[in-house]
Coordinates of C-alpha atoms and ligand atoms in Angstrom, one line a residue:
M1 CA 0.0 0.0 0.0
S2 CA 1.2 3.5 -0.8
A3 CA 0.4 6.5 1.4
G4 CA -2.2 7.4 -1.2
D5 CA -3.8 3.9 -0.9
I6 CA -3.9 4.2 2.9
K7 CA -5.6 7.6 2.8
E8 CA -8.2 6.3 0.3
T9 CA -8.8 3.2 2.4
L10 CA -9.2 5.3 5.5
K11 CA -11.7 7.5 3.7
L12 CA -13.6 4.6 2.2
F13 CA -14.2 3.1 5.6
G14 CA -14.6 6.4 7.4
L15 CA -11.6 5.8 9.7
T16 CA -9.0 8.1 11.3
P17 CA -5.6 6.8 12.5
N18 CA -5.6 6.3 16.2
K19 CA -2.3 7.6 17.6
A20 CA -2.9 5.9 21.0
L21 CA -3.0 2.5 19.3
G22 CA 0.3 3.2 17.5
Q23 CA -1.5 3.3 14.1
N24 CA 1.3 4.3 11.7
F25 CA 0.6 2.3 8.7
L26 CA 3.3 0.9 6.5
A27 CA 3.3 2.9 3.2
D28 CA 5.8 0.9 1.2
R29 CA 4.9 -2.3 -0.7
E30 CA 8.5 -3.4 -1.2
V31 CA 9.2 -3.1 2.6
A32 CA 6.0 -5.1 3.3
A33 CA 7.1 -7.8 0.8
R34 CA 10.5 -8.1 2.3
I35 CA 9.2 -8.4 5.9
A36 CA 6.7 -11.1 4.7
R37 CA 9.5 -13.0 2.9
A38 CA 11.7 -12.8 6.0
A39 CA 9.0 -13.9 8.4
C40 CA 7.3 -16.7 6.5
L41 CA 8.0 -20.3 5.7
P42 CA 5.8 -21.7 2.8
N43 CA 4.3 -24.6 4.7
L44 CA 3.8 -22.9 8.0
P45 CA 1.0 -20.6 9.2
A46 CA 1.8 -17.0 10.1
L47 CA 0.5 -15.1 13.0
E48 CA 0.3 -11.3 12.5
I49 CA 0.2 -8.8 15.3
G50 CA -1.8 -5.6 14.5
P51 CA -2.8 -6.0 10.8
G52 CA -4.3 -2.5 10.7
L53 CA -5.4 -1.9 7.1
G54 CA -3.7 -5.1 5.9
A55 CA -0.5 -3.7 4.3
L56 CA 1.4 -6.7 5.5
T57 CA -1.5 -9.2 5.7
G58 CA -1.8 -9.4 1.9
M59 CA 1.9 -10.1 1.5
L60 CA 1.8 -12.7 4.3
L61 CA -1.0 -14.5 2.5
G62 CA 1.4 -14.7 -0.5
S63 CA 4.2 -16.3 1.5
A64 CA 2.5 -18.4 4.3
A65 CA 0.2 -21.4 4.3
R66 CA -2.5 -19.3 6.2
V67 CA -2.6 -16.3 8.3
A68 CA -4.2 -15.5 11.7
A69 CA -4.2 -11.8 12.4
V70 CA -4.9 -10.3 15.9
E71 CA -6.1 -6.7 15.9
L72 CA -7.3 -4.7 18.8
D73 CA -9.2 -2.0 16.9
G74 CA -12.7 -3.2 16.0
A75 CA -12.9 -0.6 13.2
M76 CA -9.8 -2.0 11.5
V77 CA -11.2 -5.5 11.9
G78 CA -14.4 -4.3 10.1
A79 CA -12.4 -2.8 7.3
L80 CA -10.2 -5.9 6.9
N81 CA -13.3 -8.1 6.8
G82 CA -14.5 -6.0 3.8
M83 CA -11.1 -5.9 2.1
F84 CA -10.3 -9.7 2.5
A85 CA -13.9 -11.0 2.1
G86 CA -13.8 -14.6 0.8
E87 CA -10.1 -15.1 1.7
E88 CA -10.4 -18.5 3.5
R89 CA -6.8 -18.6 4.5
L90 CA -7.2 -15.5 6.7
T91 CA -8.6 -15.6 10.2
L92 CA -9.2 -12.2 11.7
I93 CA -9.2 -12.1 15.5
H94 CA -10.5 -9.0 17.2
A95 CA -8.5 -9.0 20.4
D96 CA -5.7 -7.4 22.4
F97 CA -2.6 -9.4 21.6
L98 CA -1.6 -9.2 25.3
K99 CA -4.7 -11.1 26.2
F100 CA -4.8 -13.4 23.2
D101 CA -4.4 -17.1 23.9
L102 CA -1.0 -17.5 22.3
E103 CA -0.4 -20.8 24.1
G104 CA -3.6 -22.2 22.6
Y105 CA -2.8 -21.0 19.1
A106 CA 0.8 -22.3 19.3
G107 CA -0.2 -25.6 20.7
R108 CA -2.8 -26.2 18.0
E109 CA -0.4 -25.1 15.2
G110 CA 2.7 -26.8 16.5
E111 CA 4.9 -24.8 14.3
Y112 CA 4.3 -21.2 13.1
T113 CA 5.9 -17.9 12.3
V114 CA 5.2 -14.4 13.5
A115 CA 5.1 -11.0 11.7
G116 CA 4.1 -7.6 12.7
N117 CA 4.6 -3.9 12.3
L118 CA 4.2 -3.6 16.0
P119 CA 2.3 -0.9 17.9
Y120 CA 5.4 0.6 19.6
Y121 CA 3.7 1.4 22.9
V122 CA 3.5 -2.4 23.7
T123 CA 6.7 -3.6 22.1
T124 CA 8.2 -5.1 25.3
P125 CA 5.2 -7.0 26.6
V126 CA 4.3 -8.2 23.1
C127 CA 7.8 -9.6 22.6
M128 CA 8.1 -11.0 26.1
K129 CA 4.9 -12.9 25.5
L130 CA 6.3 -14.3 22.2
L131 CA 9.6 -15.2 23.7
S132 CA 8.2 -16.9 26.7
C133 CA 5.6 -19.0 24.8
S134 CA 6.2 -22.8 25.4
V135 CA 6.1 -23.3 21.6
L136 CA 8.3 -20.6 20.2
P137 CA 7.8 -19.3 16.6
A138 CA 10.2 -20.8 14.1
R139 CA 10.8 -17.3 12.7
M140 CA 9.7 -13.8 13.4
A141 CA 10.0 -10.5 11.5
L142 CA 9.0 -7.5 13.7
M143 CA 9.1 -3.8 13.0
V144 CA 10.0 -1.9 16.2
Q145 CA 11.2 1.5 17.1
K146 CA 14.9 1.8 16.1
E147 CA 16.1 2.4 19.7
A148 CA 14.1 -0.6 20.9
A149 CA 15.9 -2.8 18.3
A150 CA 19.2 -2.6 20.2
R151 CA 17.6 -4.1 23.3
F152 CA 17.1 -7.5 21.5
T153 CA 20.8 -7.8 20.6
A154 CA 22.3 -6.1 23.6
K155 CA 25.6 -7.6 24.9
T156 CA 25.9 -9.0 28.4
G157 CA 27.2 -6.3 30.8
T158 CA 25.6 -3.3 29.0
K159 CA 22.9 -1.1 30.5
I160 CA 20.3 -2.2 28.0
Y161 CA 20.9 -5.9 28.5
G162 CA 17.9 -7.5 30.1
P163 CA 15.2 -10.2 29.8
L164 CA 14.5 -9.4 26.1
A165 CA 18.1 -9.8 25.0
A166 CA 18.7 -12.9 27.2
L167 CA 15.6 -14.7 25.7
A168 CA 16.2 -13.5 22.1
R169 CA 19.9 -14.3 22.1
L170 CA 19.4 -17.7 23.7
Y171 CA 16.7 -18.9 21.4
Y172 CA 17.2 -17.0 18.1
E173 CA 19.7 -15.7 15.6
C174 CA 18.6 -12.1 15.4
E175 CA 19.6 -9.5 12.9
T176 CA 18.3 -6.1 11.5
L177 CA 16.7 -6.6 8.1
M178 CA 16.4 -2.8 7.5
E179 CA 16.1 0.6 9.1
L180 CA 13.3 2.9 8.1
S181 CA 12.7 6.6 8.3
P182 CA 9.3 8.0 9.3
A183 CA 8.6 8.8 5.6
R184 CA 7.9 5.1 5.0
F185 CA 4.7 5.3 7.1
Y186 CA 1.4 7.1 7.1
P187 CA 0.8 9.0 9.3
Q188 CA 4.5 9.5 9.9
P189 CA 5.7 8.5 13.4
E190 CA 8.1 10.7 15.3
V191 CA 10.8 8.0 15.5
D192 CA 12.9 5.9 13.2
S193 CA 12.1 2.2 12.9
A194 CA 13.9 -1.0 12.3
A195 CA 12.7 -4.4 11.1
L196 CA 14.3 -7.3 13.0
V197 CA 14.4 -10.9 11.9
F198 CA 14.6 -13.8 14.4
V199 CA 15.5 -17.3 13.2
R200 CA 15.0 -20.0 15.8
K201 CA 18.2 -21.8 16.9
S202 CA 17.8 -25.6 16.6
D203 CA 20.2 -26.4 19.5
S204 CA 18.6 -24.4 22.2
P205 CA 15.5 -26.1 23.7
T206 CA 13.0 -23.9 25.6
V207 CA 13.4 -23.6 29.3
P208 CA 9.9 -23.2 30.7
S209 CA 10.7 -21.1 33.8
L210 CA 13.3 -18.9 32.2
A211 CA 11.2 -15.8 31.5
G212 CA 10.0 -15.9 35.2
L213 CA 13.5 -16.2 36.5
L214 CA 14.7 -13.3 34.3
G215 CA 11.8 -11.1 35.7
T216 CA 13.0 -11.9 39.2
A217 CA 16.8 -11.5 38.4
F218 CA 16.3 -8.1 36.8
A219 CA 13.6 -6.9 39.1
M220 CA 16.1 -4.5 40.8
R221 CA 19.0 -4.1 38.4
R222 CA 21.4 -2.6 41.0
K223 CA 20.8 -5.4 43.5
T224 CA 22.8 -8.6 43.3
L225 CA 21.2 -11.7 41.8
S226 CA 21.3 -13.3 45.2
N227 CA 19.3 -10.4 46.8
N228 CA 16.8 -10.4 44.0
L229 CA 16.3 -14.2 44.5
R230 CA 15.9 -13.6 48.2
A231 CA 13.3 -10.9 47.5
A232 CA 11.4 -13.4 45.5
G233 CA 11.2 -15.8 48.4
F234 CA 14.5 -17.8 48.3
G235 CA 16.3 -18.4 51.6
R236 CA 19.7 -16.9 52.0
E237 CA 21.5 -20.3 52.1
E238 CA 19.4 -21.7 49.3
A239 CA 20.3 -18.8 47.1
Q240 CA 24.0 -19.0 48.0
E241 CA 24.1 -22.7 47.4
V242 CA 22.6 -22.6 44.0
L243 CA 24.9 -19.9 42.8
L244 CA 27.9 -21.8 44.2
R245 CA 26.8 -25.0 42.4
L246 CA 26.7 -23.1 39.1
G247 CA 29.9 -21.2 39.6
I248 CA 28.1 -17.8 39.7
P249 CA 29.9 -15.3 42.0
Q250 CA 27.8 -14.5 45.1
D251 CA 28.0 -10.7 44.3
A252 CA 27.0 -11.1 40.6
R253 CA 24.3 -8.8 39.2
A254 CA 21.9 -10.0 36.6
E255 CA 23.3 -7.8 33.8
Q256 CA 26.7 -9.6 34.2
L257 CA 25.3 -13.1 33.4
A258 CA 25.1 -14.5 29.9
P259 CA 21.8 -16.0 28.6
E260 CA 23.2 -19.5 28.9
V261 CA 23.9 -19.0 32.6
F262 CA 20.3 -18.0 33.2
A263 CA 19.1 -21.0 31.3
A264 CA 21.3 -23.3 33.5
L265 CA 20.0 -21.5 36.7
A266 CA 16.3 -21.8 35.5
R267 CA 16.9 -25.6 35.0
E268 CA 18.4 -25.9 38.4
I269 CA 15.8 -24.1 40.4
G270 CA 12.7 -24.9 38.2
Ligands
LIG1 N1 0.3 -3.8 10.1 C1 -0.3 -2.5 9.7 C2 0.7 -1.9 8.8 O1 1.9 -2.3 8.8 O2 0.3 -0.9 8.2 C3 -0.6 -1.7 11.0 C4 0.6 -1.5 11.9 S1 0.3 -0.2 13.1 C5 2.0 0.2 13.5 C6 -0.1 -1.2 14.6 C7 -1.4 -1.9 14.6 O3 -1.5 -2.7 15.8 C8 -2.6 -1.0 14.5 O4 -3.5 -1.5 13.6 C9 -3.2 -1.1 15.9 O5 -4.6 -0.9 16.0 C10 -2.9 -2.5 16.4 N2 -2.8 -2.7 17.8 C11 -2.4 -1.7 18.7 N3 -2.4 -2.3 20.0 C12 -2.7 -3.6 19.8 C13 -2.8 -4.7 20.7 N4 -2.6 -4.6 22.0 N5 -3.2 -5.9 20.2 C14 -3.4 -6.1 18.8 N6 -3.3 -5.1 18.0 C15 -2.9 -3.9 18.4

Protein backbone atom coordinates (compact mmCIF):
# COMPACT_ATOMS: atom_id res chain seq x y z
CA MET A 1 0.00 0.00 0.00
CA SER A 2 1.23 3.51 -0.79
CA ALA A 3 0.43 6.52 1.42
CA GLY A 4 -2.23 7.40 -1.17
CA ASP A 5 -3.82 3.92 -0.91
CA ILE A 6 -3.87 4.22 2.88
CA LYS A 7 -5.56 7.64 2.78
CA GLU A 8 -8.16 6.32 0.32
CA THR A 9 -8.83 3.20 2.38
CA LEU A 10 -9.22 5.27 5.55
CA LYS A 11 -11.67 7.54 3.72
CA LEU A 12 -13.60 4.62 2.22
CA PHE A 13 -14.22 3.10 5.65
CA GLY A 14 -14.62 6.44 7.43
CA LEU A 15 -11.59 5.85 9.69
CA THR A 16 -9.02 8.13 11.32
CA PRO A 17 -5.63 6.78 12.49
CA ASN A 18 -5.63 6.30 16.25
CA LYS A 19 -2.33 7.59 17.65
CA ALA A 20 -2.91 5.95 21.03
CA LEU A 21 -2.98 2.53 19.33
CA GLY A 22 0.26 3.19 17.45
CA GLN A 23 -1.50 3.34 14.08
CA ASN A 24 1.32 4.35 11.73
CA PHE A 25 0.60 2.29 8.66
CA LEU A 26 3.35 0.93 6.46
CA ALA A 27 3.32 2.88 3.20
CA ASP A 28 5.83 0.91 1.16
CA ARG A 29 4.88 -2.27 -0.71
CA GLU A 30 8.48 -3.41 -1.18
CA VAL A 31 9.19 -3.15 2.56
CA ALA A 32 6.02 -5.12 3.32
CA ALA A 33 7.06 -7.79 0.80
CA ARG A 34 10.55 -8.08 2.33
CA ILE A 35 9.15 -8.42 5.86
CA ALA A 36 6.72 -11.12 4.69
CA ARG A 37 9.48 -13.05 2.92
CA ALA A 38 11.71 -12.81 5.99
CA ALA A 39 8.95 -13.93 8.37
CA CYS A 40 7.27 -16.74 6.49
CA LEU A 41 8.02 -20.34 5.67
CA PRO A 42 5.83 -21.68 2.84
CA ASN A 43 4.29 -24.63 4.70
CA LEU A 44 3.75 -22.89 8.00
CA PRO A 45 0.96 -20.64 9.25
CA ALA A 46 1.85 -17.05 10.09
CA LEU A 47 0.51 -15.09 13.04
CA GLU A 48 0.28 -11.35 12.45
CA ILE A 49 0.16 -8.84 15.30
CA GLY A 50 -1.75 -5.64 14.51
CA PRO A 51 -2.78 -6.03 10.84
CA GLY A 52 -4.28 -2.51 10.70
CA LEU A 53 -5.38 -1.92 7.11
CA GLY A 54 -3.69 -5.08 5.85
CA ALA A 55 -0.49 -3.71 4.26
CA LEU A 56 1.44 -6.71 5.55
CA THR A 57 -1.47 -9.16 5.68
CA GLY A 58 -1.81 -9.40 1.90
CA MET A 59 1.91 -10.07 1.53
CA LEU A 60 1.84 -12.71 4.29
CA LEU A 61 -0.97 -14.52 2.48
CA GLY A 62 1.36 -14.72 -0.49
CA SER A 63 4.16 -16.34 1.52
CA ALA A 64 2.52 -18.41 4.29
CA ALA A 65 0.20 -21.43 4.35
CA ARG A 66 -2.45 -19.35 6.15
CA VAL A 67 -2.60 -16.26 8.33
CA ALA A 68 -4.19 -15.51 11.70
CA ALA A 69 -4.18 -11.77 12.42
CA VAL A 70 -4.86 -10.30 15.87
CA GLU A 71 -6.11 -6.69 15.86
CA LEU A 72 -7.31 -4.66 18.83
CA ASP A 73 -9.21 -1.96 16.92
CA GLY A 74 -12.68 -3.19 15.96
CA ALA A 75 -12.93 -0.56 13.20
CA MET A 76 -9.80 -2.00 11.55
CA VAL A 77 -11.21 -5.53 11.85
CA GLY A 78 -14.39 -4.32 10.13
CA ALA A 79 -12.38 -2.79 7.27
CA LEU A 80 -10.20 -5.91 6.93
CA ASN A 81 -13.31 -8.11 6.79
CA GLY A 82 -14.46 -6.04 3.83
CA MET A 83 -11.07 -5.95 2.13
CA PHE A 84 -10.32 -9.66 2.49
CA ALA A 85 -13.88 -11.01 2.09
CA GLY A 86 -13.78 -14.57 0.76
CA GLU A 87 -10.12 -15.12 1.71
CA GLU A 88 -10.45 -18.46 3.48
CA ARG A 89 -6.79 -18.64 4.49
CA LEU A 90 -7.15 -15.54 6.66
CA THR A 91 -8.57 -15.65 10.19
CA LEU A 92 -9.15 -12.23 11.74
CA ILE A 93 -9.17 -12.14 15.52
CA HIS A 94 -10.53 -9.05 17.24
CA ALA A 95 -8.46 -9.04 20.44
CA ASP A 96 -5.74 -7.38 22.45
CA PHE A 97 -2.65 -9.43 21.61
CA LEU A 98 -1.58 -9.16 25.26
CA LYS A 99 -4.73 -11.09 26.22
CA PHE A 100 -4.77 -13.38 23.18
CA ASP A 101 -4.45 -17.13 23.92
CA LEU A 102 -1.03 -17.52 22.28
CA GLU A 103 -0.36 -20.82 24.09
CA GLY A 104 -3.60 -22.23 22.65
CA TYR A 105 -2.77 -21.02 19.11
CA ALA A 106 0.83 -22.27 19.29
CA GLY A 107 -0.24 -25.63 20.74
CA ARG A 108 -2.81 -26.16 17.97
CA GLU A 109 -0.45 -25.14 15.16
CA GLY A 110 2.69 -26.83 16.53
CA GLU A 111 4.93 -24.78 14.26
CA TYR A 112 4.28 -21.22 13.14
CA THR A 113 5.94 -17.93 12.29
CA VAL A 114 5.17 -14.37 13.45
CA ALA A 115 5.13 -11.02 11.67
CA GLY A 116 4.11 -7.56 12.71
CA ASN A 117 4.63 -3.88 12.31
CA LEU A 118 4.20 -3.59 16.05
CA PRO A 119 2.33 -0.90 17.93
CA TYR A 120 5.43 0.57 19.56
CA TYR A 121 3.74 1.38 22.89
CA VAL A 122 3.53 -2.36 23.68
CA THR A 123 6.74 -3.64 22.07
CA THR A 124 8.22 -5.05 25.29
CA PRO A 125 5.17 -6.95 26.63
CA VAL A 126 4.30 -8.25 23.12
CA CYS A 127 7.85 -9.56 22.61
CA MET A 128 8.12 -10.99 26.14
CA LYS A 129 4.88 -12.86 25.46
CA LEU A 130 6.25 -14.26 22.19
CA LEU A 131 9.64 -15.16 23.66
CA SER A 132 8.18 -16.91 26.70
CA CYS A 133 5.65 -19.03 24.81
CA SER A 134 6.18 -22.76 25.40
CA VAL A 135 6.07 -23.34 21.60
CA LEU A 136 8.34 -20.65 20.17
CA PRO A 137 7.80 -19.26 16.64
CA ALA A 138 10.16 -20.79 14.05
CA ARG A 139 10.84 -17.31 12.66
CA MET A 140 9.72 -13.77 13.40
CA ALA A 141 9.97 -10.50 11.50
CA LEU A 142 9.03 -7.54 13.68
CA MET A 143 9.07 -3.81 13.05
CA VAL A 144 10.02 -1.92 16.20
CA GLN A 145 11.24 1.55 17.12
CA LYS A 146 14.92 1.82 16.14
CA GLU A 147 16.05 2.44 19.74
CA ALA A 148 14.13 -0.63 20.92
CA ALA A 149 15.87 -2.84 18.33
CA ALA A 150 19.16 -2.57 20.23
CA ARG A 151 17.57 -4.12 23.31
CA PHE A 152 17.12 -7.47 21.51
CA THR A 153 20.77 -7.83 20.60
CA ALA A 154 22.31 -6.08 23.64
CA LYS A 155 25.55 -7.57 24.89
CA THR A 156 25.86 -8.96 28.41
CA GLY A 157 27.18 -6.31 30.79
CA THR A 158 25.59 -3.32 29.05
CA LYS A 159 22.87 -1.07 30.53
CA ILE A 160 20.27 -2.20 27.99
CA TYR A 161 20.92 -5.92 28.45
CA GLY A 162 17.85 -7.46 30.09
CA PRO A 163 15.23 -10.21 29.79
CA LEU A 164 14.46 -9.38 26.11
CA ALA A 165 18.09 -9.78 25.01
CA ALA A 166 18.65 -12.86 27.16
CA LEU A 167 15.63 -14.67 25.69
CA ALA A 168 16.17 -13.46 22.12
CA ARG A 169 19.88 -14.32 22.10
CA LEU A 170 19.39 -17.71 23.73
CA TYR A 171 16.68 -18.90 21.38
CA TYR A 172 17.24 -16.96 18.11
CA GLU A 173 19.73 -15.69 15.61
CA CYS A 174 18.60 -12.08 15.42
CA GLU A 175 19.55 -9.45 12.87
CA THR A 176 18.34 -6.13 11.52
CA LEU A 177 16.68 -6.58 8.14
CA MET A 178 16.43 -2.82 7.47
CA GLU A 179 16.11 0.56 9.10
CA LEU A 180 13.30 2.87 8.05
CA SER A 181 12.73 6.61 8.27
CA PRO A 182 9.32 8.00 9.31
CA ALA A 183 8.62 8.78 5.60
CA ARG A 184 7.85 5.08 4.96
CA PHE A 185 4.71 5.28 7.12
CA TYR A 186 1.39 7.11 7.07
CA PRO A 187 0.82 9.02 9.26
CA GLN A 188 4.53 9.50 9.91
CA PRO A 189 5.73 8.48 13.41
CA GLU A 190 8.12 10.74 15.31
CA VAL A 191 10.79 8.04 15.51
CA ASP A 192 12.92 5.90 13.21
CA SER A 193 12.08 2.21 12.88
CA ALA A 194 13.92 -1.05 12.34
CA ALA A 195 12.70 -4.42 11.11
CA LEU A 196 14.26 -7.32 13.00
CA VAL A 197 14.39 -10.93 11.85
CA PHE A 198 14.60 -13.79 14.36
CA VAL A 199 15.49 -17.31 13.24
CA ARG A 200 15.00 -20.04 15.84
CA LYS A 201 18.19 -21.85 16.90
CA SER A 202 17.76 -25.59 16.61
CA ASP A 203 20.16 -26.43 19.45
CA SER A 204 18.56 -24.36 22.21
CA PRO A 205 15.49 -26.05 23.71
CA THR A 206 12.98 -23.90 25.56
CA VAL A 207 13.39 -23.58 29.32
CA PRO A 208 9.87 -23.17 30.72
CA SER A 209 10.73 -21.14 33.83
CA LEU A 210 13.33 -18.89 32.17
CA ALA A 211 11.17 -15.81 31.54
CA GLY A 212 9.96 -15.87 35.16
CA LEU A 213 13.50 -16.19 36.47
CA LEU A 214 14.68 -13.28 34.29
CA GLY A 215 11.85 -11.15 35.66
CA THR A 216 13.04 -11.93 39.19
CA ALA A 217 16.76 -11.52 38.41
CA PHE A 218 16.32 -8.10 36.75
CA ALA A 219 13.61 -6.87 39.14
CA MET A 220 16.07 -4.48 40.76
CA ARG A 221 19.04 -4.09 38.45
CA ARG A 222 21.35 -2.58 41.02
CA LYS A 223 20.84 -5.39 43.51
CA THR A 224 22.84 -8.61 43.32
CA LEU A 225 21.20 -11.66 41.78
CA SER A 226 21.32 -13.28 45.20
CA ASN A 227 19.35 -10.40 46.78
CA ASN A 228 16.80 -10.45 43.97
CA LEU A 229 16.34 -14.20 44.47
CA ARG A 230 15.85 -13.62 48.18
CA ALA A 231 13.33 -10.87 47.54
CA ALA A 232 11.41 -13.43 45.47
CA GLY A 233 11.24 -15.85 48.41
CA PHE A 234 14.49 -17.83 48.30
CA GLY A 235 16.26 -18.43 51.61
CA ARG A 236 19.72 -16.86 52.00
CA GLU A 237 21.48 -20.25 52.13
CA GLU A 238 19.39 -21.68 49.33
CA ALA A 239 20.34 -18.76 47.05
CA GLN A 240 24.03 -18.97 48.03
CA GLU A 241 24.14 -22.72 47.41
CA VAL A 242 22.58 -22.63 43.96
CA LEU A 243 24.95 -19.87 42.83
CA LEU A 244 27.91 -21.82 44.19
CA ARG A 245 26.82 -25.00 42.38
CA LEU A 246 26.66 -23.13 39.07
CA GLY A 247 29.92 -21.22 39.60
CA ILE A 248 28.13 -17.84 39.70
CA PRO A 249 29.90 -15.28 41.97
CA GLN A 250 27.84 -14.46 45.08
CA ASP A 251 28.01 -10.74 44.30
CA ALA A 252 27.04 -11.08 40.60
CA ARG A 253 24.34 -8.79 39.24
CA ALA A 254 21.92 -10.04 36.59
CA GLU A 255 23.33 -7.84 33.83
CA GLN A 256 26.72 -9.59 34.16
CA LEU A 257 25.34 -13.06 33.36
CA ALA A 258 25.10 -14.54 29.88
CA PRO A 259 21.79 -15.97 28.62
CA GLU A 260 23.16 -19.53 28.91
CA VAL A 261 23.89 -18.98 32.63
CA PHE A 262 20.27 -17.95 33.21
CA ALA A 263 19.11 -21.04 31.30
CA ALA A 264 21.26 -23.26 33.55
CA LEU A 265 19.99 -21.47 36.65
CA ALA A 266 16.35 -21.82 35.53
CA ARG A 267 16.85 -25.56 34.96
CA GLU A 268 18.43 -25.87 38.40
CA ILE A 269 15.75 -24.06 40.40
CA GLY A 270 12.73 -24.86 38.20
N1 LIG B 1 0.26 -3.85 10.10
C1 LIG B 1 -0.26 -2.55 9.72
C2 LIG B 1 0.72 -1.86 8.83
O1 LIG B 1 1.89 -2.28 8.81
O2 LIG B 1 0.34 -0.90 8.16
C3 LIG B 1 -0.57 -1.69 10.96
C4 LIG B 1 0.61 -1.46 11.86
S1 LIG B 1 0.30 -0.24 13.13
C5 LIG B 1 1.96 0.23 13.47
C6 LIG B 1 -0.06 -1.23 14.59
C7 LIG B 1 -1.42 -1.94 14.58
O3 LIG B 1 -1.54 -2.67 15.81
C8 LIG B 1 -2.62 -1.02 14.51
O4 LIG B 1 -3.53 -1.50 13.57
C9 LIG B 1 -3.22 -1.07 15.93
O5 LIG B 1 -4.62 -0.86 15.96
C10 LIG B 1 -2.85 -2.47 16.35
N2 LIG B 1 -2.76 -2.66 17.80
C11 LIG B 1 -2.45 -1.73 18.75
N3 LIG B 1 -2.40 -2.30 19.97
C12 LIG B 1 -2.70 -3.62 19.80
C13 LIG B 1 -2.81 -4.73 20.68
N4 LIG B 1 -2.61 -4.58 22.00
N5 LIG B 1 -3.16 -5.94 20.17
C14 LIG B 1 -3.36 -6.09 18.83
N6 LIG B 1 -3.26 -5.06 17.95
C15 LIG B 1 -2.93 -3.86 18.41
